[in-house]
Amino acid sequence: MTAVDFEKFVDRLADVSAEAIMPFFRTALAADDKAHGGAFDPVTEADRGAELAMRRLIEATFPDHGVYGEEFGHLRENAEYVWVLDPIDGTKSFICGLPLWGTLIGLTHRGRPCYGLMSQPFTRERFFGDGEAAYWRGPARGPAGARGALETRKISTRHCPKLAQATLMTTSPLLIEPALREHFHRVERAARLSRYGGDCYAYCALAAGHVDLVIETNLHPYDIVALIPIIEGAGGVVTNWSGGAAALGGAIVAAGDPALHEEALKLLRDHAV
C-alpha cells in the first residue's frame, strides 16, 4: 500500500460507483441476460459503468494491485493486493426498483480478505470492516438525519446460540442447488423465522445484529469477499458448508453466533460445496 488515506480511498471507490449507478436506479433501464437461455442473470449498463469507474480509480492510484470484478474479470490476479468488486450485488432487485442491493468492494492481501465495504447509495448506508471491527455509516437519527447529516456506529452481531431462536435469510431457495436444497430446508424448518431476499444486504443485517443466519450456494468470490471482514469484524462467523474458508465462494453459511454456526454446520457440513 501507499501513504494514501486508505479509508478515504475506499469511500471514494464507493462514491464513483454510486455516481455511475444512481442515474439508472428506478428508471426504464434495459437488462441483458448473461445466462443466454439459462436462469435469468441480468446485467445492466449501471453494473458495467460502475465497475469501470472503480477499476480506473484503482489503476490510477495503485497500479501494482490486482482487480477481480464480476463484469470484467481478472487483472493481475496474483498481485499481493487484489481488489474484488461487485458493482451491483442484487441486480434483480435493482431492476425491480427495490433498494435491496449494494456495491461490494473487497480487498485481499496474499489471498486473504483484509477489508470490505458494502455501499447502498439509495439509502445512503455503508457497512465496512477489517476483520477486527465493523461499522455502519448512514443517516443520523432525528432532525439531523433529515438535514442530510450522517453518523457512524460500531456494529456487532447478536447473541443467538440456538437455531430454534434464530432468524434465517437466503436470497431465494430457488437459487440453492437442487441437490442441496433439502439440506437448506432442514435448517429452515428448525429456525424460528426465515425470510427471503436481500443479497448482500442480508449479510450486513447479520453483522448489525438484526439477522442471525444466512445460507446460500453458488456464490462467487466477488459475492462474498467484501462481506467477510464485515461479518468477522462484527463478531460473526462465515465459512463454506464444510467449515472451510469462504473467500472462494461456493456454498456459504454465515452466523452471528459461533454456537449457532456450529449447529447449522451439523446439518450442512457433510455435503459438497
PDB file of C-alpha atoms in Angstrom:
ATOM      1  CA  MET A   1       0.000   0.000   0.000  1.00  0.00           C
ATOM      2  CA  THR A   2       0.996   3.655  -0.289  1.00  0.00           C
ATOM      3  CA  ALA A   3       0.524   6.639   2.002  1.00  0.00           C
ATOM      4  CA  VAL A   4      -2.940   7.259   0.516  1.00  0.00           C
ATOM      5  CA  ASP A   5      -5.575   7.553   3.260  1.00  0.00           C
ATOM      6  CA  PHE A   6      -6.985   4.049   2.937  1.00  0.00           C
ATOM      7  CA  GLU A   7     -10.460   4.581   4.362  1.00  0.00           C
ATOM      8  CA  LYS A   8     -10.969   7.712   2.259  1.00  0.00           C
ATOM      9  CA  PHE A   9      -9.835   5.824  -0.840  1.00  0.00           C
ATOM     10  CA  VAL A  10     -12.362   3.017  -0.325  1.00  0.00           C
ATOM     11  CA  ASP A  11     -15.061   5.612   0.292  1.00  0.00           C
ATOM     12  CA  ARG A  12     -14.041   7.295  -2.964  1.00  0.00           C
ATOM     13  CA  LEU A  13     -14.430   3.963  -4.777  1.00  0.00           C
ATOM     14  CA  ALA A  14     -17.944   3.751  -3.364  1.00  0.00           C
ATOM     15  CA  ASP A  15     -18.601   7.349  -4.407  1.00  0.00           C
ATOM     16  CA  VAL A  16     -17.574   6.856  -8.030  1.00  0.00           C
ATOM     17  CA  SER A  17     -19.596   3.639  -8.170  1.00  0.00           C
ATOM     18  CA  ALA A  18     -22.671   5.428  -6.836  1.00  0.00           C
ATOM     19  CA  GLU A  19     -22.192   8.252  -9.338  1.00  0.00           C
ATOM     20  CA  ALA A  20     -22.335   5.683 -12.146  1.00  0.00           C
ATOM     21  CA  ILE A  21     -25.260   3.708 -10.723  1.00  0.00           C
ATOM     22  CA  MET A  22     -27.792   6.116  -9.265  1.00  0.00           C
ATOM     23  CA  PRO A  23     -28.846   7.870 -12.521  1.00  0.00           C
ATOM     24  CA  PHE A  24     -30.185   4.466 -13.635  1.00  0.00           C
ATOM     25  CA  PHE A  25     -31.978   3.344 -10.466  1.00  0.00           C
ATOM     26  CA  ARG A  26     -35.779   3.286 -10.797  1.00  0.00           C
ATOM     27  CA  THR A  27     -35.645   4.155 -14.472  1.00  0.00           C
ATOM     28  CA  ALA A  28     -36.692   2.182 -17.552  1.00  0.00           C
ATOM     29  CA  LEU A  29     -33.275   0.530 -17.700  1.00  0.00           C
ATOM     30  CA  ALA A  30     -32.839  -2.410 -20.051  1.00  0.00           C
ATOM     31  CA  ALA A  31     -31.096  -5.534 -18.737  1.00  0.00           C
ATOM     32  CA  ASP A  32     -29.099  -8.055 -20.739  1.00  0.00           C
ATOM     33  CA  ASP A  33     -29.203 -11.727 -19.798  1.00  0.00           C
ATOM     34  CA  LYS A  34     -25.734 -13.132 -19.076  1.00  0.00           C
ATOM     35  CA  ALA A  35     -27.178 -16.647 -18.832  1.00  0.00           C
ATOM     36  CA  HIS A  36     -28.192 -16.699 -22.520  1.00  0.00           C
ATOM     37  CA  GLY A  37     -31.093 -19.081 -22.038  1.00  0.00           C
ATOM     38  CA  GLY A  38     -30.447 -20.412 -18.536  1.00  0.00           C
ATOM     39  CA  ALA A  39     -31.851 -18.978 -15.320  1.00  0.00           C
ATOM     40  CA  PHE A  40     -32.166 -15.213 -15.838  1.00  0.00           C
ATOM     41  CA  ASP A  41     -28.922 -13.490 -14.815  1.00  0.00           C
ATOM     42  CA  PRO A  42     -29.299  -9.772 -15.554  1.00  0.00           C
ATOM     43  CA  VAL A  43     -26.574  -7.221 -16.147  1.00  0.00           C
ATOM     44  CA  THR A  44     -27.123  -3.550 -16.889  1.00  0.00           C
ATOM     45  CA  GLU A  45     -25.261  -0.504 -18.109  1.00  0.00           C
ATOM     46  CA  ALA A  46     -25.131   0.584 -14.467  1.00  0.00           C
ATOM     47  CA  ASP A  47     -23.223  -2.599 -13.475  1.00  0.00           C
ATOM     48  CA  ARG A  48     -20.669  -2.133 -16.217  1.00  0.00           C
ATOM     49  CA  GLY A  49     -20.234   1.599 -15.769  1.00  0.00           C
ATOM     50  CA  ALA A  50     -19.734   1.327 -12.008  1.00  0.00           C
ATOM     51  CA  GLU A  51     -17.105  -1.380 -12.276  1.00  0.00           C
ATOM     52  CA  LEU A  52     -15.208   0.518 -14.968  1.00  0.00           C
ATOM     53  CA  ALA A  53     -15.213   3.656 -12.811  1.00  0.00           C
ATOM     54  CA  MET A  54     -13.795   1.757  -9.827  1.00  0.00           C
ATOM     55  CA  ARG A  55     -11.199  -0.012 -11.955  1.00  0.00           C
ATOM     56  CA  ARG A  56      -9.960   3.281 -13.398  1.00  0.00           C
ATOM     57  CA  LEU A  57      -9.518   4.758  -9.915  1.00  0.00           C
ATOM     58  CA  ILE A  58      -7.679   1.681  -8.640  1.00  0.00           C
ATOM     59  CA  GLU A  59      -5.385   1.638 -11.668  1.00  0.00           C
ATOM     60  CA  ALA A  60      -4.574   5.326 -11.241  1.00  0.00           C
ATOM     61  CA  THR A  61      -3.892   5.021  -7.502  1.00  0.00           C
ATOM     62  CA  PHE A  62      -2.451   1.513  -7.062  1.00  0.00           C
ATOM     63  CA  PRO A  63      -1.092   0.393 -10.458  1.00  0.00           C
ATOM     64  CA  ASP A  64       0.542  -2.709  -8.960  1.00  0.00           C
ATOM     65  CA  HIS A  65      -2.662  -4.023  -7.400  1.00  0.00           C
ATOM     66  CA  GLY A  66      -4.808  -6.700  -8.943  1.00  0.00           C
ATOM     67  CA  VAL A  67      -8.523  -6.413  -9.666  1.00  0.00           C
ATOM     68  CA  TYR A  68     -11.196  -9.100  -9.892  1.00  0.00           C
ATOM     69  CA  GLY A  69     -14.633  -7.844 -10.866  1.00  0.00           C
ATOM     70  CA  GLU A  70     -17.860  -9.560 -11.795  1.00  0.00           C
ATOM     71  CA  GLU A  71     -18.239  -7.818 -15.126  1.00  0.00           C
ATOM     72  CA  PHE A  72     -14.667  -7.582 -16.441  1.00  0.00           C
ATOM     73  CA  GLY A  73     -12.791 -10.434 -14.787  1.00  0.00           C
ATOM     74  CA  HIS A  74      -9.191 -10.604 -13.569  1.00  0.00           C
ATOM     75  CA  LEU A  75      -6.296  -8.179 -13.847  1.00  0.00           C
ATOM     76  CA  ARG A  76      -3.006  -9.154 -12.144  1.00  0.00           C
ATOM     77  CA  GLU A  77      -4.804 -11.847 -10.151  1.00  0.00           C
ATOM     78  CA  ASN A  78      -1.556 -12.929  -8.436  1.00  0.00           C
ATOM     79  CA  ALA A  79      -0.700  -9.484  -7.078  1.00  0.00           C
ATOM     80  CA  GLU A  80      -0.053  -9.082  -3.352  1.00  0.00           C
ATOM     81  CA  TYR A  81      -3.172  -6.925  -3.053  1.00  0.00           C
ATOM     82  CA  VAL A  82      -6.261  -7.696  -5.135  1.00  0.00           C
ATOM     83  CA  TRP A  83      -9.489  -5.679  -5.176  1.00  0.00           C
ATOM     84  CA  VAL A  84     -12.613  -7.820  -5.500  1.00  0.00           C
ATOM     85  CA  LEU A  85     -15.572  -5.876  -6.904  1.00  0.00           C
ATOM     86  CA  ASP A  86     -19.264  -6.480  -7.444  1.00  0.00           C
ATOM     87  CA  PRO A  87     -20.703  -3.182  -8.695  1.00  0.00           C
ATOM     88  CA  ILE A  88     -24.329  -4.204  -8.066  1.00  0.00           C
ATOM     89  CA  ASP A  89     -24.833  -7.250  -5.894  1.00  0.00           C
ATOM     90  CA  GLY A  90     -28.562  -7.819  -6.274  1.00  0.00           C
ATOM     91  CA  THR A  91     -29.141  -6.704  -9.869  1.00  0.00           C
ATOM     92  CA  LYS A  92     -32.547  -8.429  -9.893  1.00  0.00           C
ATOM     93  CA  SER A  93     -33.666  -6.220  -7.003  1.00  0.00           C
ATOM     94  CA  PHE A  94     -32.083  -3.228  -8.751  1.00  0.00           C
ATOM     95  CA  ILE A  95     -34.111  -3.661 -11.937  1.00  0.00           C
ATOM     96  CA  CYS A  96     -37.254  -4.138  -9.813  1.00  0.00           C
ATOM     97  CA  GLY A  97     -36.683  -0.780  -8.109  1.00  0.00           C
ATOM     98  CA  LEU A  98     -36.064  -2.377  -4.710  1.00  0.00           C
ATOM     99  CA  PRO A  99     -33.198  -0.963  -2.564  1.00  0.00           C
ATOM    100  CA  LEU A 100     -32.003  -4.436  -1.509  1.00  0.00           C
ATOM    101  CA  TRP A 101     -28.769  -4.275  -3.491  1.00  0.00           C
ATOM    102  CA  GLY A 102     -25.328  -2.882  -2.843  1.00  0.00           C
ATOM    103  CA  THR A 103     -21.867  -2.254  -4.224  1.00  0.00           C
ATOM    104  CA  LEU A 104     -19.312  -4.671  -2.773  1.00  0.00           C
ATOM    105  CA  ILE A 105     -15.683  -3.543  -2.503  1.00  0.00           C
ATOM    106  CA  GLY A 106     -13.306  -6.097  -1.027  1.00  0.00           C
ATOM    107  CA  LEU A 107      -9.528  -6.199  -0.696  1.00  0.00           C
ATOM    108  CA  THR A 108      -7.409  -9.318  -0.276  1.00  0.00           C
ATOM    109  CA  HIS A 109      -3.795  -9.422   0.911  1.00  0.00           C
ATOM    110  CA  ARG A 110      -1.960 -12.503  -0.305  1.00  0.00           C
ATOM    111  CA  GLY A 111      -5.283 -14.163  -0.955  1.00  0.00           C
ATOM    112  CA  ARG A 112      -6.925 -13.402   2.399  1.00  0.00           C
ATOM    113  CA  PRO A 113      -9.749 -10.865   2.752  1.00  0.00           C
ATOM    114  CA  CYS A 114      -8.493  -7.921   4.814  1.00  0.00           C
ATOM    115  CA  TYR A 115     -11.068  -5.181   4.239  1.00  0.00           C
ATOM    116  CA  GLY A 116     -14.600  -4.912   2.949  1.00  0.00           C
ATOM    117  CA  LEU A 117     -17.265  -2.309   2.324  1.00  0.00           C
ATOM    118  CA  MET A 118     -20.884  -2.561   1.210  1.00  0.00           C
ATOM    119  CA  SER A 119     -22.393   0.660  -0.108  1.00  0.00           C
ATOM    120  CA  GLN A 120     -26.147   1.194  -0.577  1.00  0.00           C
ATOM    121  CA  PRO A 121     -26.275   4.672  -2.142  1.00  0.00           C
ATOM    122  CA  PHE A 122     -30.069   4.971  -2.288  1.00  0.00           C
ATOM    123  CA  THR A 123     -30.426   4.586   1.492  1.00  0.00           C
ATOM    124  CA  ARG A 124     -27.070   6.370   1.998  1.00  0.00           C
ATOM    125  CA  GLU A 125     -25.730   3.472   4.072  1.00  0.00           C
ATOM    126  CA  ARG A 126     -22.287   1.916   4.217  1.00  0.00           C
ATOM    127  CA  PHE A 127     -21.173  -1.127   6.163  1.00  0.00           C
ATOM    128  CA  PHE A 128     -17.422  -1.690   6.455  1.00  0.00           C
ATOM    129  CA  GLY A 129     -14.915  -3.712   8.434  1.00  0.00           C
ATOM    130  CA  ASP A 130     -11.382  -5.067   8.624  1.00  0.00           C
ATOM    131  CA  GLY A 131     -11.974  -8.371  10.411  1.00  0.00           C
ATOM    132  CA  GLU A 132     -11.245  -6.803  13.810  1.00  0.00           C
ATOM    133  CA  ALA A 133     -14.114  -4.306  13.961  1.00  0.00           C
ATOM    134  CA  ALA A 134     -17.093  -3.352  11.809  1.00  0.00           C
ATOM    135  CA  TYR A 135     -19.096  -0.159  11.370  1.00  0.00           C
ATOM    136  CA  TRP A 136     -22.276   1.268   9.879  1.00  0.00           C
ATOM    137  CA  ARG A 137     -22.490   4.771   8.455  1.00  0.00           C
ATOM    138  CA  GLY A 138     -25.825   6.245   7.488  1.00  0.00           C
ATOM    139  CA  PRO A 139     -28.409   8.971   8.079  1.00  0.00           C
ATOM    140  CA  ALA A 140     -28.288  10.330  11.603  1.00  0.00           C
ATOM    141  CA  ARG A 141     -31.289   9.740  13.825  1.00  0.00           C
ATOM    142  CA  GLY A 142     -33.673  12.590  14.426  1.00  0.00           C
ATOM    143  CA  PRO A 143     -33.761  16.002  12.707  1.00  0.00           C
ATOM    144  CA  ALA A 144     -30.066  15.881  11.810  1.00  0.00           C
ATOM    145  CA  GLY A 145     -30.698  12.910   9.538  1.00  0.00           C
ATOM    146  CA  ALA A 146     -33.481  14.760   7.766  1.00  0.00           C
ATOM    147  CA  ARG A 147     -30.996  17.539   7.029  1.00  0.00           C
ATOM    148  CA  GLY A 148     -28.574  15.088   5.433  1.00  0.00           C
ATOM    149  CA  ALA A 149     -26.164  14.526   8.319  1.00  0.00           C
ATOM    150  CA  LEU A 150     -24.523  11.112   8.603  1.00  0.00           C
ATOM    151  CA  GLU A 151     -23.377   9.230  11.673  1.00  0.00           C
ATOM    152  CA  THR A 152     -21.051   6.267  12.161  1.00  0.00           C
ATOM    153  CA  ARG A 153     -21.671   3.483  14.679  1.00  0.00           C
ATOM    154  CA  LYS A 154     -19.749   0.361  15.584  1.00  0.00           C
ATOM    155  CA  ILE A 155     -21.845  -2.733  14.933  1.00  0.00           C
ATOM    156  CA  SER A 156     -21.864  -6.240  16.349  1.00  0.00           C
ATOM    157  CA  THR A 157     -23.774  -9.452  15.838  1.00  0.00           C
ATOM    158  CA  ARG A 158     -26.291 -10.551  18.440  1.00  0.00           C
ATOM    159  CA  HIS A 159     -26.170 -13.440  20.883  1.00  0.00           C
ATOM    160  CA  CYS A 160     -28.266 -16.287  19.464  1.00  0.00           C
ATOM    161  CA  PRO A 161     -26.757 -19.717  20.176  1.00  0.00           C
ATOM    162  CA  LYS A 162     -29.800 -21.825  19.232  1.00  0.00           C
ATOM    163  CA  LEU A 163     -31.320 -22.401  15.800  1.00  0.00           C
ATOM    164  CA  ALA A 164     -34.771 -22.506  17.367  1.00  0.00           C
ATOM    165  CA  GLN A 165     -34.301 -18.825  18.313  1.00  0.00           C
ATOM    166  CA  ALA A 166     -32.736 -17.737  15.025  1.00  0.00           C
ATOM    167  CA  THR A 167     -33.816 -15.606  12.088  1.00  0.00           C
ATOM    168  CA  LEU A 168     -32.550 -17.161   8.844  1.00  0.00           C
ATOM    169  CA  MET A 169     -32.199 -15.482   5.465  1.00  0.00           C
ATOM    170  CA  THR A 170     -31.384 -16.533   1.929  1.00  0.00           C
ATOM    171  CA  THR A 171     -31.836 -14.614  -1.306  1.00  0.00           C
ATOM    172  CA  SER A 172     -34.104 -17.346  -2.682  1.00  0.00           C
ATOM    173  CA  PRO A 173     -34.317 -21.119  -2.115  1.00  0.00           C
ATOM    174  CA  LEU A 174     -34.632 -21.418  -5.894  1.00  0.00           C
ATOM    175  CA  LEU A 175     -31.025 -20.230  -6.200  1.00  0.00           C
ATOM    176  CA  ILE A 176     -29.775 -23.069  -3.983  1.00  0.00           C
ATOM    177  CA  GLU A 177     -28.505 -26.060  -5.926  1.00  0.00           C
ATOM    178  CA  PRO A 178     -31.335 -28.610  -6.227  1.00  0.00           C
ATOM    179  CA  ALA A 179     -29.181 -31.351  -4.680  1.00  0.00           C
ATOM    180  CA  LEU A 180     -28.583 -29.145  -1.619  1.00  0.00           C
ATOM    181  CA  ARG A 181     -31.986 -27.509  -1.311  1.00  0.00           C
ATOM    182  CA  GLU A 182     -33.425 -30.044   1.124  1.00  0.00           C
ATOM    183  CA  HIS A 183     -30.436 -29.512   3.419  1.00  0.00           C
ATOM    184  CA  PHE A 184     -31.260 -25.801   3.485  1.00  0.00           C
ATOM    185  CA  HIS A 185     -34.898 -26.557   4.238  1.00  0.00           C
ATOM    186  CA  ARG A 186     -33.794 -28.820   7.091  1.00  0.00           C
ATOM    187  CA  VAL A 187     -32.152 -25.802   8.722  1.00  0.00           C
ATOM    188  CA  GLU A 188     -35.084 -23.584   7.801  1.00  0.00           C
ATOM    189  CA  ARG A 189     -37.602 -25.859   9.491  1.00  0.00           C
ATOM    190  CA  ALA A 190     -35.575 -25.673  12.709  1.00  0.00           C
ATOM    191  CA  ALA A 191     -35.287 -21.866  12.671  1.00  0.00           C
ATOM    192  CA  ARG A 192     -37.747 -19.546  14.389  1.00  0.00           C
ATOM    193  CA  LEU A 193     -38.181 -17.323  11.337  1.00  0.00           C
ATOM    194  CA  SER A 194     -36.992 -17.351   7.734  1.00  0.00           C
ATOM    195  CA  ARG A 195     -37.066 -14.513   5.224  1.00  0.00           C
ATOM    196  CA  TYR A 196     -36.122 -14.408   1.546  1.00  0.00           C
ATOM    197  CA  GLY A 197     -34.381 -11.646  -0.408  1.00  0.00           C
ATOM    198  CA  GLY A 198     -31.611  -9.253   0.461  1.00  0.00           C
ATOM    199  CA  ASP A 199     -28.489 -10.470  -1.364  1.00  0.00           C
ATOM    200  CA  CYS A 200     -25.541  -8.660   0.276  1.00  0.00           C
ATOM    201  CA  TYR A 201     -27.876  -6.648   2.488  1.00  0.00           C
ATOM    202  CA  ALA A 202     -28.798  -9.808   4.434  1.00  0.00           C
ATOM    203  CA  TYR A 203     -25.160 -10.349   5.455  1.00  0.00           C
ATOM    204  CA  CYS A 204     -24.871  -6.746   6.609  1.00  0.00           C
ATOM    205  CA  ALA A 205     -28.095  -7.085   8.599  1.00  0.00           C
ATOM    206  CA  LEU A 206     -26.462 -10.095  10.260  1.00  0.00           C
ATOM    207  CA  ALA A 207     -23.356  -8.052  11.092  1.00  0.00           C
ATOM    208  CA  ALA A 208     -25.559  -5.324  12.579  1.00  0.00           C
ATOM    209  CA  GLY A 209     -27.394  -7.786  14.837  1.00  0.00           C
ATOM    210  CA  HIS A 210     -30.766  -7.934  13.074  1.00  0.00           C
ATOM    211  CA  VAL A 211     -30.430 -11.381  11.420  1.00  0.00           C
ATOM    212  CA  ASP A 212     -28.774 -14.493  12.840  1.00  0.00           C
ATOM    213  CA  LEU A 213     -28.024 -16.805   9.916  1.00  0.00           C
ATOM    214  CA  VAL A 214     -27.561 -16.527   6.131  1.00  0.00           C
ATOM    215  CA  ILE A 215     -27.235 -19.627   3.962  1.00  0.00           C
ATOM    216  CA  GLU A 216     -26.638 -19.663   0.197  1.00  0.00           C
ATOM    217  CA  THR A 217     -24.929 -21.651  -2.554  1.00  0.00           C
ATOM    218  CA  ASN A 218     -23.294 -20.877  -5.911  1.00  0.00           C
ATOM    219  CA  LEU A 219     -21.575 -17.710  -4.700  1.00  0.00           C
ATOM    220  CA  HIS A 220     -18.535 -16.308  -6.491  1.00  0.00           C
ATOM    221  CA  PRO A 221     -15.639 -14.607  -4.667  1.00  0.00           C
ATOM    222  CA  TYR A 222     -16.964 -11.191  -5.685  1.00  0.00           C
ATOM    223  CA  ASP A 223     -20.246 -12.042  -3.894  1.00  0.00           C
ATOM    224  CA  ILE A 224     -18.632 -12.735  -0.511  1.00  0.00           C
ATOM    225  CA  VAL A 225     -15.041 -11.425  -0.146  1.00  0.00           C
ATOM    226  CA  ALA A 226     -16.087  -7.881   0.814  1.00  0.00           C
ATOM    227  CA  LEU A 227     -18.586  -9.220   3.362  1.00  0.00           C
ATOM    228  CA  ILE A 228     -16.159 -11.480   5.242  1.00  0.00           C
ATOM    229  CA  PRO A 229     -14.226  -8.705   7.089  1.00  0.00           C
ATOM    230  CA  ILE A 230     -17.538  -7.009   7.952  1.00  0.00           C
ATOM    231  CA  ILE A 231     -19.094 -10.160   9.423  1.00  0.00           C
ATOM    232  CA  GLU A 232     -15.935 -11.227  11.248  1.00  0.00           C
ATOM    233  CA  GLY A 233     -15.258  -7.698  12.466  1.00  0.00           C
ATOM    234  CA  ALA A 234     -18.742  -7.653  13.982  1.00  0.00           C
ATOM    235  CA  GLY A 235     -18.110 -10.936  15.821  1.00  0.00           C
ATOM    236  CA  GLY A 236     -19.723 -13.337  13.372  1.00  0.00           C
ATOM    237  CA  VAL A 237     -18.523 -16.459  11.575  1.00  0.00           C
ATOM    238  CA  VAL A 238     -18.657 -17.162   7.834  1.00  0.00           C
ATOM    239  CA  THR A 239     -17.433 -20.360   6.150  1.00  0.00           C
ATOM    240  CA  ASN A 240     -18.404 -22.748   3.411  1.00  0.00           C
ATOM    241  CA  TRP A 241     -20.744 -25.639   4.241  1.00  0.00           C
ATOM    242  CA  SER A 242     -17.775 -27.841   5.127  1.00  0.00           C
ATOM    243  CA  GLY A 243     -16.447 -25.298   7.616  1.00  0.00           C
ATOM    244  CA  GLY A 244     -13.631 -24.111   5.358  1.00  0.00           C
ATOM    245  CA  ALA A 245     -12.667 -20.640   4.136  1.00  0.00           C
ATOM    246  CA  ALA A 246     -15.465 -18.696   2.470  1.00  0.00           C
ATOM    247  CA  ALA A 247     -13.354 -16.452   0.216  1.00  0.00           C
ATOM    248  CA  LEU A 248     -13.539 -18.774  -2.789  1.00  0.00           C
ATOM    249  CA  GLY A 249     -17.337 -18.739  -2.701  1.00  0.00           C
ATOM    250  CA  GLY A 250     -19.466 -21.818  -3.257  1.00  0.00           C
ATOM    251  CA  ALA A 251     -21.976 -22.858  -0.594  1.00  0.00           C
ATOM    252  CA  ILE A 252     -21.773 -20.348   2.260  1.00  0.00           C
ATOM    253  CA  VAL A 253     -23.128 -20.203   5.810  1.00  0.00           C
ATOM    254  CA  ALA A 254     -22.765 -17.040   7.906  1.00  0.00           C
ATOM    255  CA  ALA A 255     -23.852 -16.780  11.533  1.00  0.00           C
ATOM    256  CA  GLY A 256     -23.769 -14.073  14.132  1.00  0.00           C
ATOM    257  CA  ASP A 257     -23.099 -16.518  16.962  1.00  0.00           C
ATOM    258  CA  PRO A 258     -20.357 -19.198  16.767  1.00  0.00           C
ATOM    259  CA  ALA A 259     -22.577 -21.735  18.563  1.00  0.00           C
ATOM    260  CA  LEU A 260     -25.348 -21.169  16.021  1.00  0.00           C
ATOM    261  CA  HIS A 261     -22.867 -21.554  13.184  1.00  0.00           C
ATOM    262  CA  GLU A 262     -21.786 -24.939  14.547  1.00  0.00           C
ATOM    263  CA  GLU A 263     -25.380 -26.100  14.900  1.00  0.00           C
ATOM    264  CA  ALA A 264     -26.123 -25.150  11.298  1.00  0.00           C
ATOM    265  CA  LEU A 265     -22.949 -26.870  10.088  1.00  0.00           C
ATOM    266  CA  LYS A 266     -24.052 -30.118  11.687  1.00  0.00           C
ATOM    267  CA  LEU A 267     -26.959 -30.100   9.216  1.00  0.00           C
ATOM    268  CA  LEU A 268     -24.843 -28.960   6.243  1.00  0.00           C
ATOM    269  CA  ARG A 269     -21.183 -29.903   6.553  1.00  0.00           C
ATOM    270  CA  ASP A 270     -21.296 -33.439   5.106  1.00  0.00           C
ATOM    271  CA  HIS A 271     -22.394 -32.131   1.717  1.00  0.00           C
ATOM    272  CA  ALA A 272     -20.237 -30.926  -1.162  1.00  0.00           C
ATOM    273  CA  VAL A 273     -19.515 -27.217  -1.611  1.00  0.00           C
TER     274      VAL A 273
END
